[in-house]
PDB file of N, CA and C and ligand atoms in Angstrom:
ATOM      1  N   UNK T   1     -12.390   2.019   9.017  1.00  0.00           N
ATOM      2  CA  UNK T   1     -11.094   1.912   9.677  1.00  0.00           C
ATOM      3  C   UNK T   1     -10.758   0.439   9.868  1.00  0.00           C
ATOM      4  N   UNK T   2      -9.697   0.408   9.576  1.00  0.00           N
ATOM      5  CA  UNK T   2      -8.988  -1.432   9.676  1.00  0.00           C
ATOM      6  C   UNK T   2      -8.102  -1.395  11.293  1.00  0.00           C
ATOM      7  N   UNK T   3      -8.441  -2.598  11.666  1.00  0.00           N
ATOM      8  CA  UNK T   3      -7.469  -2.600  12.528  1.00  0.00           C
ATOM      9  C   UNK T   3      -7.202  -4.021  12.974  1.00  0.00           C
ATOM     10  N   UNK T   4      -6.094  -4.631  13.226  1.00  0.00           N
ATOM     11  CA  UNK T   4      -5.259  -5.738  13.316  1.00  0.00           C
ATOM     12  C   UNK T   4      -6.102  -6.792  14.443  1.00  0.00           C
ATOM     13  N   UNK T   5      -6.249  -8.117  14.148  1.00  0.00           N
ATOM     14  CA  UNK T   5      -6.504  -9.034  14.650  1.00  0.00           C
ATOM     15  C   UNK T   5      -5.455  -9.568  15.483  1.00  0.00           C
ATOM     16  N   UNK T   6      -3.997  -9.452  14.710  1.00  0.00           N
ATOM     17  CA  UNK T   6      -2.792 -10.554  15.077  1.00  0.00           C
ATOM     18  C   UNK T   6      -2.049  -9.369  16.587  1.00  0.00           C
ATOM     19  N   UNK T   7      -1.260  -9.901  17.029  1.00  0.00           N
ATOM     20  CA  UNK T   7      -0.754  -9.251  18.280  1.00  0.00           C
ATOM     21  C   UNK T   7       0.141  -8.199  17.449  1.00  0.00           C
ATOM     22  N   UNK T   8       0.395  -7.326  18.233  1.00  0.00           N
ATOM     23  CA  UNK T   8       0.829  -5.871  17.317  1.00  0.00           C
ATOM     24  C   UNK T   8       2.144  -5.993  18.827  1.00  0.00           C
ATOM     25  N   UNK T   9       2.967  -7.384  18.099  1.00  0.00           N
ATOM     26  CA  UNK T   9       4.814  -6.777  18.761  1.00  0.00           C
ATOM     27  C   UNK T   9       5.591  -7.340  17.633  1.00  0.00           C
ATOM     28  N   UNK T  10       6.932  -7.388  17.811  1.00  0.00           N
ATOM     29  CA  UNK T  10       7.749  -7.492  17.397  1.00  0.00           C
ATOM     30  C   UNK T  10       8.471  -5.797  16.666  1.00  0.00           C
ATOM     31  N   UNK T  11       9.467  -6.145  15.859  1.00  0.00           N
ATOM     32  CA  UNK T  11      10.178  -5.364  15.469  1.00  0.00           C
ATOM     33  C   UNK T  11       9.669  -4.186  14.762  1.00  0.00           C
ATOM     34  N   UNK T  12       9.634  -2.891  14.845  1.00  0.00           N
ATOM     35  CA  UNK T  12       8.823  -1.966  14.106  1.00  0.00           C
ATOM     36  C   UNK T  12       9.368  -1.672  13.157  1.00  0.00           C
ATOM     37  N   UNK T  13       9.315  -1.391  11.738  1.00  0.00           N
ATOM     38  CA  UNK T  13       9.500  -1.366  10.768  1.00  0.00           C
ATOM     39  C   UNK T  13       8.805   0.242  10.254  1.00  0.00           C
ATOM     40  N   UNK T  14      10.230   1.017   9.525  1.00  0.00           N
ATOM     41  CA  UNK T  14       9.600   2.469   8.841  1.00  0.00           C
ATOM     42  C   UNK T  14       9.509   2.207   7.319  1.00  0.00           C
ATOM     43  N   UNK T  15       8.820   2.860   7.094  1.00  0.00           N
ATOM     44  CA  UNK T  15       8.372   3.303   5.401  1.00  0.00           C
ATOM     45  C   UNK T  15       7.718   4.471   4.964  1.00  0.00           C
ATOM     46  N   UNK T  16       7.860   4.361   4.119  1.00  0.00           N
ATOM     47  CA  UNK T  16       7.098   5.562   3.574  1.00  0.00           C
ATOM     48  C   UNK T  16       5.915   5.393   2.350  1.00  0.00           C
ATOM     49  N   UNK T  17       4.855   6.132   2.662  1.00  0.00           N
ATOM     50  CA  UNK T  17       3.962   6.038   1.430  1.00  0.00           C
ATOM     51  C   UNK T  17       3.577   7.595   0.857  1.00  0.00           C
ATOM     52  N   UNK T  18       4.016   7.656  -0.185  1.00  0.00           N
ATOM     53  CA  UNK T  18       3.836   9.114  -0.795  1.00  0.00           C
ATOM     54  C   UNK T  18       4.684   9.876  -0.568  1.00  0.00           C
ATOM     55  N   UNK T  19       6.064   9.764   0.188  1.00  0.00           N
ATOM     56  CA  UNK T  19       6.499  10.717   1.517  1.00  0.00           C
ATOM     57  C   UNK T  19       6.067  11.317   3.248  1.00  0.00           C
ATOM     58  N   UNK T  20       5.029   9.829   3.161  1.00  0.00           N
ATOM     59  CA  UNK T  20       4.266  10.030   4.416  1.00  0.00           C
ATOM     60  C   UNK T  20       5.046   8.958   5.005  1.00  0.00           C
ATOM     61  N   UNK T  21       5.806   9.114   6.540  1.00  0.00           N
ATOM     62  CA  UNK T  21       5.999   7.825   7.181  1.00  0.00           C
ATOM     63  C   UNK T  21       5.044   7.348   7.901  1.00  0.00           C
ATOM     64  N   UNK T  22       5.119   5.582   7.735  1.00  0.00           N
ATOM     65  CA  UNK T  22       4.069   4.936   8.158  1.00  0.00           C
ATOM     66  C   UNK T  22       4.930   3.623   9.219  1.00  0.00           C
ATOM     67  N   UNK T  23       4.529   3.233  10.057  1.00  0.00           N
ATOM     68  CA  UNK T  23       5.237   2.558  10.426  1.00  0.00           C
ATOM     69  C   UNK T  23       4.249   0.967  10.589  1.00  0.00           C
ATOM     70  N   UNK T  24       5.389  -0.081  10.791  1.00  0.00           N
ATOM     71  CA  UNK T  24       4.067  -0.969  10.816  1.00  0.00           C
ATOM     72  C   UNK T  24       5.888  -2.483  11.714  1.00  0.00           C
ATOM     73  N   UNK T  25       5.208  -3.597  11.755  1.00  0.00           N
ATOM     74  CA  UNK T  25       5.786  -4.938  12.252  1.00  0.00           C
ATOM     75  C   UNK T  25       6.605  -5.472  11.176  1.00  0.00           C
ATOM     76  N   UNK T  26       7.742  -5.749  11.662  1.00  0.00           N
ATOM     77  CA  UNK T  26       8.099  -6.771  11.071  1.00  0.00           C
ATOM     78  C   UNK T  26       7.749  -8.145  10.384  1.00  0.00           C
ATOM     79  N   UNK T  27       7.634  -8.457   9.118  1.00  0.00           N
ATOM     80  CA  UNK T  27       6.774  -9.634   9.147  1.00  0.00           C
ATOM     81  C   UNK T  27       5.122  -9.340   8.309  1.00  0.00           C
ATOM     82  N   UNK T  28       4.880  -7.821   8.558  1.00  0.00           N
ATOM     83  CA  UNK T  28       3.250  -7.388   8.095  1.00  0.00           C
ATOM     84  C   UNK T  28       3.147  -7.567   6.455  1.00  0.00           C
ATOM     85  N   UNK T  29       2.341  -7.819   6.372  1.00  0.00           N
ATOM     86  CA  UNK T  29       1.869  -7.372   4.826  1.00  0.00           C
ATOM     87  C   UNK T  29       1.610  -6.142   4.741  1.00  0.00           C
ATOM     88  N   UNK T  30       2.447  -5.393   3.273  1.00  0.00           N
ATOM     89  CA  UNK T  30       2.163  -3.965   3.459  1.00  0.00           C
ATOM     90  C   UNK T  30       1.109  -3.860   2.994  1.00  0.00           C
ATOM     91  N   UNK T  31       0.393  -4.272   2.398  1.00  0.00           N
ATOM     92  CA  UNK T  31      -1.437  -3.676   2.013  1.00  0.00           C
ATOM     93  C   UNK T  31      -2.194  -3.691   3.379  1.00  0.00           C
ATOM     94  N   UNK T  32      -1.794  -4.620   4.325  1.00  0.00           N
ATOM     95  CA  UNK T  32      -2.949  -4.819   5.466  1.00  0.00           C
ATOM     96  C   UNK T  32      -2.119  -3.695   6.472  1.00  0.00           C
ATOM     97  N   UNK T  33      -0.768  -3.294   6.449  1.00  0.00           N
ATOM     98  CA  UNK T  33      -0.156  -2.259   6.923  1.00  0.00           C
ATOM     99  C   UNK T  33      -0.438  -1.069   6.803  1.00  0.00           C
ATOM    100  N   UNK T  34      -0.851  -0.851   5.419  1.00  0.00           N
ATOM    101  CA  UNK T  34      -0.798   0.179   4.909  1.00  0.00           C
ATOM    102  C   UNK T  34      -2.664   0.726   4.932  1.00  0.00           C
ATOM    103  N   UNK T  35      -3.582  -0.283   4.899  1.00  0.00           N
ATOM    104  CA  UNK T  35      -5.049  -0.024   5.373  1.00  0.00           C
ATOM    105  C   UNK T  35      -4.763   0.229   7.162  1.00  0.00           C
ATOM    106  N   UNK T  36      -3.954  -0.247   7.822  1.00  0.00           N
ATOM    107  CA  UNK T  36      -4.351  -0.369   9.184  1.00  0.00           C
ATOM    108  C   UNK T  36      -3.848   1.137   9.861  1.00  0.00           C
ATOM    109  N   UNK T  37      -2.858   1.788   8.558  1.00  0.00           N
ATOM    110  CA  UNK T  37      -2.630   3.183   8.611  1.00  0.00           C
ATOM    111  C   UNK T  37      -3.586   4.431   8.296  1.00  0.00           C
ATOM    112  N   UNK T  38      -4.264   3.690   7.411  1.00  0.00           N
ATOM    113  CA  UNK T  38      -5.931   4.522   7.075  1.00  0.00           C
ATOM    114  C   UNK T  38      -5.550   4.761   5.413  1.00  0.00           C
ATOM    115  N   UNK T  39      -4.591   4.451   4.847  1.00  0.00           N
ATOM    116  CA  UNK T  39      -4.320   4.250   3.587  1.00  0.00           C
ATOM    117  C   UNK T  39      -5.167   3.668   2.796  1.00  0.00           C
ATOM    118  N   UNK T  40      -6.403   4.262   1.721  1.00  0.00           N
ATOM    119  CA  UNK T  40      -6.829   3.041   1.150  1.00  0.00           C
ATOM    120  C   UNK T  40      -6.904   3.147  -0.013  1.00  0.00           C
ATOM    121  N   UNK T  41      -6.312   4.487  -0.430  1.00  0.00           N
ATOM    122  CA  UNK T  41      -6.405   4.456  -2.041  1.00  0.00           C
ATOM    123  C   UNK T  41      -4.848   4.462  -2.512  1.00  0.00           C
ATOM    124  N   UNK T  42      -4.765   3.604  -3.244  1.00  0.00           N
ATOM    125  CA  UNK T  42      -3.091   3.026  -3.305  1.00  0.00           C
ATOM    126  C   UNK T  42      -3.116   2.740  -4.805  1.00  0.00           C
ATOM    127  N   UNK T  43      -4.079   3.463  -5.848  1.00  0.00           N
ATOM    128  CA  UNK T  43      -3.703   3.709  -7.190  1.00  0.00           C
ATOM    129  C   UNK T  43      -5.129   4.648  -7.638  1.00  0.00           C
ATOM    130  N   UNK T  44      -4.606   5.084  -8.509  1.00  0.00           N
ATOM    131  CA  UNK T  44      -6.137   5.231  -9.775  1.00  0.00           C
ATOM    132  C   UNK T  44      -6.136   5.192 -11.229  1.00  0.00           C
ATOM    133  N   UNK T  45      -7.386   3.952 -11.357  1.00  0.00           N
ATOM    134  CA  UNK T  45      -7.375   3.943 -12.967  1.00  0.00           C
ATOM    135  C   UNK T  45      -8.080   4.848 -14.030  1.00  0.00           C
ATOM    136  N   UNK T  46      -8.415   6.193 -13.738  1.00  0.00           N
ATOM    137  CA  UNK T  46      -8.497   6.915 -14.122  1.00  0.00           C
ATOM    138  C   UNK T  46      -8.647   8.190 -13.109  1.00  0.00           C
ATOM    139  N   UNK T  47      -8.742   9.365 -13.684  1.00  0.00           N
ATOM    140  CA  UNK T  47      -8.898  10.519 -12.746  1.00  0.00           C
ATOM    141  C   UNK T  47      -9.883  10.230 -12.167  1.00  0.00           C
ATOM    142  N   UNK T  48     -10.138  10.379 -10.652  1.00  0.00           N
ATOM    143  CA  UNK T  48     -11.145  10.391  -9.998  1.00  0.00           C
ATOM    144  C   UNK T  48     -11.341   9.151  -9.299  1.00  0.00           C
ATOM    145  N   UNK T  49     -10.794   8.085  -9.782  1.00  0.00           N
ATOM    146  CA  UNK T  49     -11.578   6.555  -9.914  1.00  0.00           C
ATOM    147  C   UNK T  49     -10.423   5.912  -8.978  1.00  0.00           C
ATOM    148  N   UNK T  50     -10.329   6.468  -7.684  1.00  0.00           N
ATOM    149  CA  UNK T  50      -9.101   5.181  -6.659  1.00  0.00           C
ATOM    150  C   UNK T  50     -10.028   3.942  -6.772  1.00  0.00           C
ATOM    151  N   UNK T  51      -8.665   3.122  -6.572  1.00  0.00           N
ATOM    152  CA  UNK T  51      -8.685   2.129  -6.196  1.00  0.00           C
ATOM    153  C   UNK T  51      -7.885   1.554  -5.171  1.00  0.00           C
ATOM    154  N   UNK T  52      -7.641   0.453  -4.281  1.00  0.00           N
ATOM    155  CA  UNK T  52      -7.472  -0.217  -3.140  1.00  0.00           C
ATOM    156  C   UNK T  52      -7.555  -1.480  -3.333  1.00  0.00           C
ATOM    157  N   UNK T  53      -7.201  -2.022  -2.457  1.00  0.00           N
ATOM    158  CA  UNK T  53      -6.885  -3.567  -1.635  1.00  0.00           C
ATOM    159  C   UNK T  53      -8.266  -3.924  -1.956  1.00  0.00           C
ATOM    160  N   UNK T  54      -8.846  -5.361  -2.518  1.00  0.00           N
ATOM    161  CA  UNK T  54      -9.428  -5.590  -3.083  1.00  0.00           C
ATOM    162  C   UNK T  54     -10.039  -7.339  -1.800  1.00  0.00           C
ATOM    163  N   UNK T  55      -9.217  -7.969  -3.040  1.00  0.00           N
ATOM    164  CA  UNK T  55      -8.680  -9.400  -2.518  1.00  0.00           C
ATOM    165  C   UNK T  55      -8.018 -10.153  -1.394  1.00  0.00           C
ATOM    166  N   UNK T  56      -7.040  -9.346  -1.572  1.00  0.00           N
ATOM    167  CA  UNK T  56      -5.846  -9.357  -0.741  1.00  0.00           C
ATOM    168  C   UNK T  56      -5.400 -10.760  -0.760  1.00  0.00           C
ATOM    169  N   UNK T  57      -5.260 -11.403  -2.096  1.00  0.00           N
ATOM    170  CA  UNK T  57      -4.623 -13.086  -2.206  1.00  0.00           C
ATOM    171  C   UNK T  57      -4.518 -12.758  -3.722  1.00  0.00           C
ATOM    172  N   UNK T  58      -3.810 -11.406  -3.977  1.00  0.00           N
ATOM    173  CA  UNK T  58      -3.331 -11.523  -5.301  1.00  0.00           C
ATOM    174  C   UNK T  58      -4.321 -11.806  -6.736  1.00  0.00           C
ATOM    175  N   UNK T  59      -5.396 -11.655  -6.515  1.00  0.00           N
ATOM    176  CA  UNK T  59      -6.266 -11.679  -7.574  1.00  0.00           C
ATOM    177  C   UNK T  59      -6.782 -10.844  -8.615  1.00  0.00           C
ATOM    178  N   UNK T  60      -7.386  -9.682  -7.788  1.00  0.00           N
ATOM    179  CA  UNK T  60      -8.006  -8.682  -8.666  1.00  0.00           C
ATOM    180  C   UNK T  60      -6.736  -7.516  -8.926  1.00  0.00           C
ATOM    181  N   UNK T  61      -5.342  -6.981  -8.268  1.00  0.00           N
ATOM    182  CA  UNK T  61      -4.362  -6.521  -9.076  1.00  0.00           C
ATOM    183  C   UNK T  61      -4.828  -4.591  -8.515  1.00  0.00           C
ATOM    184  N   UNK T  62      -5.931  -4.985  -7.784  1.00  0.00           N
ATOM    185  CA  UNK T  62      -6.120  -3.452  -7.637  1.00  0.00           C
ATOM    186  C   UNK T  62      -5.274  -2.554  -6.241  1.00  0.00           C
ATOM    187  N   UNK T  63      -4.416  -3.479  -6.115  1.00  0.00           N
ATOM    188  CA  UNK T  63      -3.478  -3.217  -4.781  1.00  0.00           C
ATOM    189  C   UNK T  63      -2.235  -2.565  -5.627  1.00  0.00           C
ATOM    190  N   UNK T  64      -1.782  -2.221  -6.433  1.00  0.00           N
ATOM    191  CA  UNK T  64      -0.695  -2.135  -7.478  1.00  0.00           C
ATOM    192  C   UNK T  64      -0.394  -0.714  -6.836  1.00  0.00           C
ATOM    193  N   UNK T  65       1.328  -0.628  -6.368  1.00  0.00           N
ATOM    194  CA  UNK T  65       1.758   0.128  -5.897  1.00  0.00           C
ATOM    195  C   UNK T  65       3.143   0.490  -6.706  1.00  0.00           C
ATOM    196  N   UNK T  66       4.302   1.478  -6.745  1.00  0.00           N
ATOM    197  CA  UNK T  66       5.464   1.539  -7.157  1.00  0.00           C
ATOM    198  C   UNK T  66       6.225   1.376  -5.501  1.00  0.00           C
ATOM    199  N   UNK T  67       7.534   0.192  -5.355  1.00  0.00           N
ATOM    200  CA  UNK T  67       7.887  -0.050  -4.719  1.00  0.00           C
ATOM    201  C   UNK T  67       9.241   0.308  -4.776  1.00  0.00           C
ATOM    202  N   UNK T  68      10.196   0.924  -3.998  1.00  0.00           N
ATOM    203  CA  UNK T  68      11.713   1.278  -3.980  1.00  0.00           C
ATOM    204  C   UNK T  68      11.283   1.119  -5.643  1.00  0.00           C
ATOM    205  N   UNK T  69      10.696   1.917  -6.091  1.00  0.00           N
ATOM    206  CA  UNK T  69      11.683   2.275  -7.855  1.00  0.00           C
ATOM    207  C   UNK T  69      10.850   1.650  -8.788  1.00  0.00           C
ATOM    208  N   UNK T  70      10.143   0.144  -8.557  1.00  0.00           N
ATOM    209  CA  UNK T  70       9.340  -0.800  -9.188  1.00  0.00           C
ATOM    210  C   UNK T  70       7.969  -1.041  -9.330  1.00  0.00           C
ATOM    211  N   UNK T  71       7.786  -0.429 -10.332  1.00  0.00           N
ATOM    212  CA  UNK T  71       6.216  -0.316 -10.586  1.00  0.00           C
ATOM    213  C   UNK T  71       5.627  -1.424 -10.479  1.00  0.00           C
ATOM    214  N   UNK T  72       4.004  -1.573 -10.226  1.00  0.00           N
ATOM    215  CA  UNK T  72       2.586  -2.630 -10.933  1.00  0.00           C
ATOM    216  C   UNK T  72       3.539  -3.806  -9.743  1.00  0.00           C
ATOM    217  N   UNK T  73       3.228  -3.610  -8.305  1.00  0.00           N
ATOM    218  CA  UNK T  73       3.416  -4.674  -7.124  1.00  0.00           C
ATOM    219  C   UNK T  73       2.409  -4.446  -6.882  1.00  0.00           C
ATOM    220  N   UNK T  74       1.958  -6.216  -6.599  1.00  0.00           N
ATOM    221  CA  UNK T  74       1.111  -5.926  -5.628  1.00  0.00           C
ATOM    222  C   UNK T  74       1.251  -6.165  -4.011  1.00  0.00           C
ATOM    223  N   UNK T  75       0.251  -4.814  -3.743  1.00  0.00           N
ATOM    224  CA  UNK T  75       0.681  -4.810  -2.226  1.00  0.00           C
ATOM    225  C   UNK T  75       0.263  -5.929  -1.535  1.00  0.00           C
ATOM    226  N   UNK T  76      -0.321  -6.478  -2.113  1.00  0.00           N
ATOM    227  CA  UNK T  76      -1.150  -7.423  -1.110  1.00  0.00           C
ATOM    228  C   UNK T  76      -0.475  -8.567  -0.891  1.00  0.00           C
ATOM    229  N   UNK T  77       0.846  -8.430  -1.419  1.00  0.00           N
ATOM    230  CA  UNK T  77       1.398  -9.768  -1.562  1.00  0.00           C
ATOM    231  C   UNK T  77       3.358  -9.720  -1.499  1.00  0.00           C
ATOM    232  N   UNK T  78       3.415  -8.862  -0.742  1.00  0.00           N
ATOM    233  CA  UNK T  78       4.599  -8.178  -0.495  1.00  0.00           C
ATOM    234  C   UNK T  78       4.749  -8.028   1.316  1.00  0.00           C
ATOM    235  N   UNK T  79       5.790  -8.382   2.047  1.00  0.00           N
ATOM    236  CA  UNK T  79       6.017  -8.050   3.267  1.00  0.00           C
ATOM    237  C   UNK T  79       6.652  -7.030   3.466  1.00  0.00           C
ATOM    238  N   UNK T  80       6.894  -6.117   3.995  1.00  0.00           N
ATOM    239  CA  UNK T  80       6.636  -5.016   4.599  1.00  0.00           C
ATOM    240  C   UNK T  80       8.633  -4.972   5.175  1.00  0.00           C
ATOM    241  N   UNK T  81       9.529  -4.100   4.725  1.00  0.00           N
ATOM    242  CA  UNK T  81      10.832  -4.289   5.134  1.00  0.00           C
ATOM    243  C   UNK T  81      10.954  -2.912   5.910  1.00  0.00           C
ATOM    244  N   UNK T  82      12.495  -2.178   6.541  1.00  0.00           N
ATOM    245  CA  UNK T  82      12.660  -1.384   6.890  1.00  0.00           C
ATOM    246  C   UNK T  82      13.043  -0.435   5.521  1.00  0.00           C
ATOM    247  N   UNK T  83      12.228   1.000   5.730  1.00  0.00           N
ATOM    248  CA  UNK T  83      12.882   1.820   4.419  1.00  0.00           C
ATOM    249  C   UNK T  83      12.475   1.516   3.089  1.00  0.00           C
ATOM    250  N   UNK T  84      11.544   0.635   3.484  1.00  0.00           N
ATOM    251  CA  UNK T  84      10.796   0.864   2.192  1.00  0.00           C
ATOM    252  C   UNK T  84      10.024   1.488   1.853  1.00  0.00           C
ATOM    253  N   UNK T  85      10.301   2.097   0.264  1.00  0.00           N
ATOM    254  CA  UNK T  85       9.779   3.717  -0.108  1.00  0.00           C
ATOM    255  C   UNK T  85       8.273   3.020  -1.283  1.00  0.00           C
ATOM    256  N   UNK T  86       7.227   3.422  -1.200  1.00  0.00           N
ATOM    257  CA  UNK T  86       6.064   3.226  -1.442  1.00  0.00           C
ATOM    258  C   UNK T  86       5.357   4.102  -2.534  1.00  0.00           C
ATOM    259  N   UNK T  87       5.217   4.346  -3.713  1.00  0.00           N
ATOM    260  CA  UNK T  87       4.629   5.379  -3.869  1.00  0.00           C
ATOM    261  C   UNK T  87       3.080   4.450  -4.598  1.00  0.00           C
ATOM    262  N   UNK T  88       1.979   5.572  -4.719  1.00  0.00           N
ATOM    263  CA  UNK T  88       0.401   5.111  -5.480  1.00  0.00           C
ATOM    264  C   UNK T  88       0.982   5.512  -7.384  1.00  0.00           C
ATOM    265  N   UNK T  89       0.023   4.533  -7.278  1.00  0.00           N
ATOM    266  CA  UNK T  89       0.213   4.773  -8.926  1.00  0.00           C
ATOM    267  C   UNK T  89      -0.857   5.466  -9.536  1.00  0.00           C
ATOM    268  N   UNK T  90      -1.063   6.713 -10.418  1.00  0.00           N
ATOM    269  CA  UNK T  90      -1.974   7.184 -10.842  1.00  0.00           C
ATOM    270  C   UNK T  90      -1.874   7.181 -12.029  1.00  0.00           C
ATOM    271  N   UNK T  91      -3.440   7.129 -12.573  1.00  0.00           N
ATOM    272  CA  UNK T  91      -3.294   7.132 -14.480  1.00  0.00           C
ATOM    273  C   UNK T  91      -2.561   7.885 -14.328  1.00  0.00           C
ATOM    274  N   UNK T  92      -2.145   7.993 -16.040  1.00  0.00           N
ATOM    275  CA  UNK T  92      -1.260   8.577 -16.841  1.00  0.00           C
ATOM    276  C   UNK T  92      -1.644  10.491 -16.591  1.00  0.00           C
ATOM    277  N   UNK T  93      -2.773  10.312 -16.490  1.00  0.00           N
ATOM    278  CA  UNK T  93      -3.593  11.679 -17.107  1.00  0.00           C
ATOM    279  C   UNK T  93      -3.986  12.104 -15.739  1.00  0.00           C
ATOM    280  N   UNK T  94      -3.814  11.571 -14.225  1.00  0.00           N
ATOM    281  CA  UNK T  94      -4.398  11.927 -13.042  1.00  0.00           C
ATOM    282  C   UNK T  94      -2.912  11.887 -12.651  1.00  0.00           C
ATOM    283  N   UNK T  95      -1.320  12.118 -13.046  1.00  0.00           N
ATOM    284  CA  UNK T  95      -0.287  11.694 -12.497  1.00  0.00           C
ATOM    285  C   UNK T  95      -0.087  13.377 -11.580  1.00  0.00           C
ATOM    286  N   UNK T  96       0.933  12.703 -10.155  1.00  0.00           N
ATOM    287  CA  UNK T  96       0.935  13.933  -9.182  1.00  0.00           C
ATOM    288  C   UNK T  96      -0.202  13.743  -8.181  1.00  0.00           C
ATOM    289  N   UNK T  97      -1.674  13.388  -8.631  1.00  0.00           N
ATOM    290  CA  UNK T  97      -2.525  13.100  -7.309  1.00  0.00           C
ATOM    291  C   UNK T  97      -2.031  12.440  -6.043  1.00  0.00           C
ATOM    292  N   UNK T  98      -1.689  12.895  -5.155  1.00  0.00           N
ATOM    293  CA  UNK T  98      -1.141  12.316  -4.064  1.00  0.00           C
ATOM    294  C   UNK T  98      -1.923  12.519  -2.528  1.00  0.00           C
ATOM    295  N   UNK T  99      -3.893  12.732  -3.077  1.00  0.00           N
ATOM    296  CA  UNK T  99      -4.525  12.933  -1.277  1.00  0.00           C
ATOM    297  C   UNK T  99      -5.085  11.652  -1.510  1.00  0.00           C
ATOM    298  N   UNK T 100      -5.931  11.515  -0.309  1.00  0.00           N
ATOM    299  CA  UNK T 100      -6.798   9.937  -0.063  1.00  0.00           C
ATOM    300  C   UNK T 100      -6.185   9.175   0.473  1.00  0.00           C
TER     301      UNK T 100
HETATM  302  S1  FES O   1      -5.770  -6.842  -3.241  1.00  0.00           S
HETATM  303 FE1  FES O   1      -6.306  -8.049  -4.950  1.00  0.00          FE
HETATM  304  S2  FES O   1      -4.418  -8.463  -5.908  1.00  0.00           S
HETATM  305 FE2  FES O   1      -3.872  -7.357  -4.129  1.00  0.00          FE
END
């Protein structure tokens, strides 16, 4: 379980991941938002095989989410708006997996 170091005020901010609402700060990074929700598998490169927040400084690419519409973001490197719609990316051949 993740949970926040920085002071947890300011403006609350909705989203969604999968069709799950998640809520998080104004200002958050959605990968560290989206772990501090219990979110941690946020793609898979093959059936079976999640993957997650890695790095979290944009390196290893295993944070790769579809964002309002836009595939292969990484989360880790994206702030966190109101209404922003989130979905995981799954192989080609694991597409529709939506637990974890
Ligand atoms: S967590 Fe490594 S690139 Fe995002």
């Amino acid at each position: 379980m993740f949970k926040s170091t920085m002071p947890q005020n300011g403006k609350i901010v909705h989203l969604h991941f999968d069709g799950e609402a998640v809520t998080a700060f104004n200002g958050d990074n959605l990968a560290a938002a989206l772990l501090r929700a219990g979110k941690v598998k946020f793609r898979t490169a093959a059936e079976d095989d999640p993957r997650g927040p890695y790095c979290m400084m944009g390196v290893c690419f295993e944070c790769l989410v579809e964002i309002d519409g836009r595939p292969n973001q990484q989360a880790c490197q994206i702030t966190v708006h109101d209404g922003m719609i989130v979905q995981r990316q799954n192989a080609p051949h694991s597409a529709g997996e939506t637990s974890g």
